[in-house]
Amino acid sequence: MTPPASSPSARPLTRAAAFALGAVAGYAADARFADPRRGHPVAVFGSAATRLERRLWRDDRAAGAGYTALCVGAVAAGALALDRTVGRRPLGRAALAAAATWTVLGGTSLTREARTIGRSLAAGDLTAARERLPHLCGRDPSALDGEQIARAVVESVAENTADAVVNALTWGALAGTPGLLAFRAVNTLDAMVGHRSPRYARFGWASARLDDLAGWPGARLTALLTVAAAPEPRTAWRVWRRDGSAHPSPNAGQAESAFAGAVGVRLGGALRYGERVENRPVLGAELRPVTVDDIERACALSRRVGALALGTTVAGHVLLRVLLERKSPKRRGRG
């Protein structure tokens, strides 16, 4: 006998439940398949943004702000349009959320790259480790020894756990599929034009500041989840609360200091980016130096933090949608 329309078995997925289902599926796809080697949507966006930059570049903050608004606005508007069309049906919403989540997450590729470098260091192949390091971060590896490369890897795993996993999921919790994709656009632009250089000092200013703003909540959530996932939570908490704000970046220091305490190593110090040298504050000064084995510890910690972030942000999204529905009686029953 066909159940009546009012029975629980006949109820469609709510918007929140559909997004949650899709986010879990997308996270699982990243864990299983990592990033596609060809035709990645983020790479396609980067190519389009590069072509637009060639047309709009001026040594001027206003020009850079316009460029940032066009790039991020186009992604956000397109994602919102897709969400309103494909997302009209529950399965459509779930499928769109799954595709977007897989697109924006990079946790599996991050740990694979880190482990590849770790294996080269463990085998004593410093040349291979130096050649591979630029796949993970922008530092000049030519003069780095094994310990310095290992430290660079651990720091990159920490920072990119926030950027490539937790931040994206946080914006998914706050704004659904459009939030996922818009954050990835912001973060990609920062990587392209947000760094300090003669060409981008002014033009990239808006992208860098927008990335700082967008990354603020996720960076703090990353630190909290790192403390929760740490073998010694008290050490992770102490180092994070003491050193997190010492980093020149308002966000990167949160994750790096928490990882330093969680892994039990000393991070920070002098860094070289081509011709530019940065002397960053030391995070966890009382802890031991990084060793090759700490790369695997950082990768395992990153995966635990990612799983916690998925659960936290999915639950947060569902709770937020419930609260919004209660405040807007007209929306009830729309799913």
XYZ file of C-alpha atoms in Angstrom:
335
model
C 0.000 0.000 0.000
C 1.356 3.425 -0.958
C 2.031 5.487 2.167
C 0.172 8.776 2.511
C 1.984 11.946 1.499
C 2.194 13.052 5.130
C 4.116 9.979 6.271
C 7.840 10.339 7.065
C 8.811 7.943 4.247
C 7.251 10.271 1.658
C 8.942 13.438 2.863
C 11.647 14.764 0.530
C 15.061 15.682 1.807
C 15.164 19.136 3.291
C 17.567 21.644 1.782
C 19.879 21.242 4.767
C 19.806 17.441 4.637
C 20.465 17.431 0.890
C 23.496 19.677 1.328
C 24.750 17.542 4.219
C 24.417 14.372 2.142
C 26.227 15.993 -0.769
C 29.020 17.365 1.432
C 29.684 13.920 2.892
C 29.703 12.383 -0.599
C 32.064 15.063 -1.900
C 34.414 14.585 1.048
C 34.428 10.838 0.405
C 35.198 11.465 -3.287
C 38.195 13.627 -2.354
C 39.405 10.960 0.086
C 39.100 8.248 -2.569
C 40.124 9.994 -5.774
C 41.906 13.224 -4.699
C 42.000 16.000 -7.303
C 41.498 15.081 -10.962
C 44.776 15.324 -12.884
C 43.208 17.106 -15.851
C 40.362 19.546 -16.278
C 40.104 20.505 -12.605
C 37.525 23.311 -12.257
C 39.881 25.298 -10.043
C 42.543 25.149 -12.768
C 39.965 26.276 -15.330
C 39.048 29.208 -13.078
C 42.729 30.041 -12.637
C 43.291 30.112 -16.391
C 40.310 32.412 -16.906
C 41.462 34.673 -14.076
C 44.944 34.868 -15.599
C 43.546 35.953 -18.965
C 41.402 38.589 -17.264
C 44.364 39.838 -15.265
C 46.312 40.483 -18.472
C 43.531 42.785 -19.607
C 42.862 44.568 -16.323
C 46.247 44.782 -14.609
C 47.245 48.214 -13.410
C 49.628 49.122 -10.618
C 46.650 50.305 -8.634
C 44.530 49.029 -5.737
C 41.264 50.081 -7.340
C 42.036 48.062 -10.467
C 42.868 45.047 -8.310
C 39.671 45.453 -6.317
C 37.636 45.505 -9.528
C 39.446 42.414 -10.777
C 38.771 40.580 -7.508
C 35.106 41.581 -7.523
C 34.645 40.381 -11.109
C 36.300 37.004 -10.525
C 34.669 36.182 -7.209
C 31.346 37.725 -8.196
C 31.155 35.633 -11.370
C 31.758 32.417 -9.425
C 29.310 33.333 -6.658
C 26.593 34.382 -9.134
C 27.061 31.238 -11.222
C 26.953 29.018 -8.152
C 23.827 30.759 -6.895
C 22.134 30.327 -10.273
C 23.009 26.627 -10.317
C 21.769 26.243 -6.768
C 18.418 27.770 -7.727
C 17.984 25.634 -10.838
C 19.648 22.268 -10.299
C 18.948 22.549 -6.582
C 15.174 22.737 -6.943
C 14.985 19.003 -6.324
C 16.554 17.286 -3.309
C 18.724 14.933 -5.348
C 19.825 17.833 -7.501
C 20.860 19.780 -4.411
C 22.763 16.798 -3.055
C 24.527 16.132 -6.360
C 25.496 19.796 -6.734
C 26.822 19.942 -3.171
C 28.805 16.735 -3.743
C 30.386 18.055 -6.949
C 31.195 21.416 -5.346
C 32.677 19.820 -2.226
C 34.895 17.506 -4.274
C 35.954 20.480 -6.387
C 37.012 22.715 -3.506
C 38.629 20.205 -1.155
C 42.303 19.386 -1.482
C 43.063 17.428 1.656
C 44.012 14.161 -0.016
C 46.272 15.779 -2.606
C 47.882 17.775 0.203
C 48.823 14.743 2.276
C 49.915 12.764 -0.793
C 52.361 15.490 -1.782
C 53.644 15.769 1.776
C 54.151 12.021 2.066
C 55.947 11.894 -1.280
C 58.475 14.430 0.007
C 58.705 12.547 3.295
C 59.579 9.311 1.497
C 62.326 11.066 -0.465
C 63.790 12.494 2.744
C 63.580 9.131 4.500
C 65.474 7.553 1.588
C 68.153 10.240 1.792
C 67.252 11.665 -1.624
C 67.513 15.366 -0.842
C 67.517 16.311 -4.529
C 64.143 14.663 -5.128
C 62.699 16.288 -2.006
C 63.899 19.715 -3.142
C 62.417 19.175 -6.601
C 59.062 18.195 -5.139
C 58.734 20.908 -2.482
C 57.456 23.624 -4.904
C 54.402 21.414 -5.517
C 53.482 22.060 -1.885
C 54.649 25.603 -1.111
C 56.329 28.620 -2.655
C 59.646 28.485 -0.809
C 63.025 28.339 -2.516
C 64.235 24.776 -1.770
C 67.715 25.081 -3.313
C 69.551 25.784 -0.059
C 67.327 23.837 2.344
C 68.629 20.806 4.212
C 66.516 17.819 5.205
C 65.341 19.270 8.517
C 64.373 22.575 6.891
C 62.427 20.786 4.158
C 60.627 18.672 6.748
C 59.715 21.823 8.657
C 58.442 23.465 5.475
C 56.280 20.416 4.773
C 54.760 20.342 8.267
C 54.046 24.079 8.129
C 52.443 23.720 4.692
C 50.303 20.786 5.843
C 49.088 22.872 8.768
C 48.304 25.999 6.746
C 46.687 24.099 3.890
C 44.569 21.968 6.191
C 42.868 25.256 6.975
C 42.818 26.609 3.417
C 42.142 23.424 1.440
C 39.727 21.738 3.846
C 38.358 23.524 6.895
C 37.844 27.011 5.440
C 35.921 25.698 2.446
C 33.703 23.504 4.627
C 33.111 26.428 6.984
C 31.761 28.552 4.136
C 29.698 25.607 2.971
C 28.132 25.531 6.427
C 27.420 29.256 6.286
C 26.262 29.620 2.674
C 25.841 26.172 1.137
C 27.189 25.370 -2.326
C 27.708 29.037 -3.311
C 29.780 29.492 -0.169
C 32.000 26.526 -1.029
C 32.746 27.764 -4.542
C 33.073 31.450 -3.696
C 35.623 30.690 -0.977
C 37.704 28.585 -3.352
C 37.677 31.469 -5.844
C 38.863 33.887 -3.146
C 41.612 31.541 -1.971
C 42.774 30.820 -5.518
C 43.032 34.520 -6.339
C 45.089 35.085 -3.211
C 47.517 32.373 -4.324
C 47.726 33.976 -7.774
C 47.995 37.699 -7.040
C 47.826 38.133 -3.263
C 51.496 37.587 -2.518
C 53.891 40.470 -2.034
C 55.847 41.278 -5.179
C 56.514 44.410 -7.244
C 53.748 43.436 -9.688
C 51.075 42.581 -7.125
C 51.842 44.862 -4.175
C 48.910 47.108 -5.115
C 46.951 45.077 -7.663
C 46.766 42.036 -5.367
C 45.950 43.970 -2.209
C 42.182 43.423 -2.403
C 42.532 39.693 -3.085
C 44.882 39.276 -0.130
C 42.672 41.223 2.260
C 39.531 39.401 1.116
C 41.269 36.074 1.670
C 42.268 37.180 5.177
C 38.655 38.065 5.925
C 37.202 34.892 4.399
C 39.734 32.705 6.187
C 39.231 34.190 9.642
C 36.498 31.838 10.958
C 37.908 28.673 9.418
C 41.418 29.326 10.720
C 40.154 29.495 14.303
C 38.000 26.425 13.786
C 41.070 24.615 12.409
C 42.999 25.446 15.564
C 40.180 24.284 17.832
C 39.767 21.019 15.923
C 43.539 20.491 15.955
C 43.491 20.776 19.730
C 40.630 18.276 19.848
C 42.495 15.838 17.567
C 45.910 16.245 19.228
C 47.575 13.423 21.181
C 48.400 16.042 23.845
C 45.548 18.588 23.704
C 46.947 20.696 26.547
C 50.210 21.330 24.696
C 48.385 22.137 21.470
C 46.094 24.558 23.331
C 48.955 26.253 25.154
C 51.085 26.811 22.043
C 48.109 27.969 19.990
C 46.878 30.483 22.548
C 50.373 31.820 23.215
C 51.855 31.879 19.683
C 48.922 31.918 17.274
C 48.868 35.696 16.942
C 52.645 36.061 16.590
C 52.567 34.956 12.944
C 52.509 37.799 10.361
C 49.420 36.254 8.780
C 46.214 36.741 10.815
C 45.121 33.222 9.895
C 48.089 30.978 9.047
C 49.526 31.312 12.536
C 46.387 29.850 14.074
C 46.743 26.515 12.309
C 50.546 26.392 12.391
C 50.821 27.096 16.115
C 48.144 24.519 16.944
C 49.882 21.939 14.732
C 53.220 22.763 16.383
C 51.769 21.939 19.782
C 49.827 18.929 18.534
C 52.789 17.319 16.762
C 55.194 18.479 19.476
C 57.627 20.378 17.234
C 59.083 23.834 16.794
C 57.944 25.732 13.695
C 58.659 29.165 12.227
C 61.945 31.026 11.844
C 63.700 32.179 8.680
C 62.007 31.437 5.328
C 63.209 32.194 1.805
C 60.849 32.944 -1.092
C 63.124 33.498 -4.083
C 65.014 36.723 -3.384
C 62.852 37.589 -0.369
C 63.696 36.361 3.140
C 61.192 36.420 6.012
C 62.177 35.999 9.648
C 59.019 34.716 11.262
C 58.454 34.247 15.001
C 59.143 30.774 16.339
C 56.035 28.774 17.238
C 56.489 26.329 20.100
C 60.012 27.508 20.945
C 60.334 25.052 23.838
C 59.550 22.033 21.618
C 61.998 19.889 19.616
C 63.012 20.490 15.972
C 61.061 18.831 13.159
C 62.212 15.412 11.915
C 61.215 13.442 8.816
C 58.892 11.233 10.885
C 56.875 14.306 11.850
C 55.631 14.648 8.272
C 53.550 11.495 8.690
C 52.334 12.679 12.095
C 51.230 15.990 10.565
C 49.459 14.210 7.694
C 47.579 11.897 10.053
C 46.606 14.899 12.175
C 45.410 16.740 9.068
C 43.124 13.853 8.128
C 41.636 13.747 11.632
C 41.055 17.495 11.595
C 39.389 17.220 8.184
C 37.003 14.533 9.378
C 36.115 16.575 12.458
C 35.589 19.631 10.262
C 33.186 17.727 8.032
C 31.069 16.639 10.986
C 31.181 20.053 12.631
C 30.292 22.069 9.557
C 27.566 19.699 8.349
C 25.944 19.821 11.780
C 26.386 23.597 11.829
C 24.733 23.975 8.423
C 21.735 21.871 9.458
C 21.368 23.830 12.699
C 21.650 27.163 10.876
C 18.975 26.160 8.364
C 16.656 25.051 11.171
C 17.094 28.390 12.946
C 16.438 30.309 9.724
C 13.296 28.285 9.047
C 11.994 29.031 12.537
C 12.564 32.751 12.036
C 10.841 32.690 8.627
C 7.492 30.873 8.962
C 6.709 31.493 5.271
C 9.604 29.223 4.299
C 8.390 26.207 6.226
C 7.426 23.247 4.132
C 9.532 24.267 1.139
C 12.353 21.804 1.969
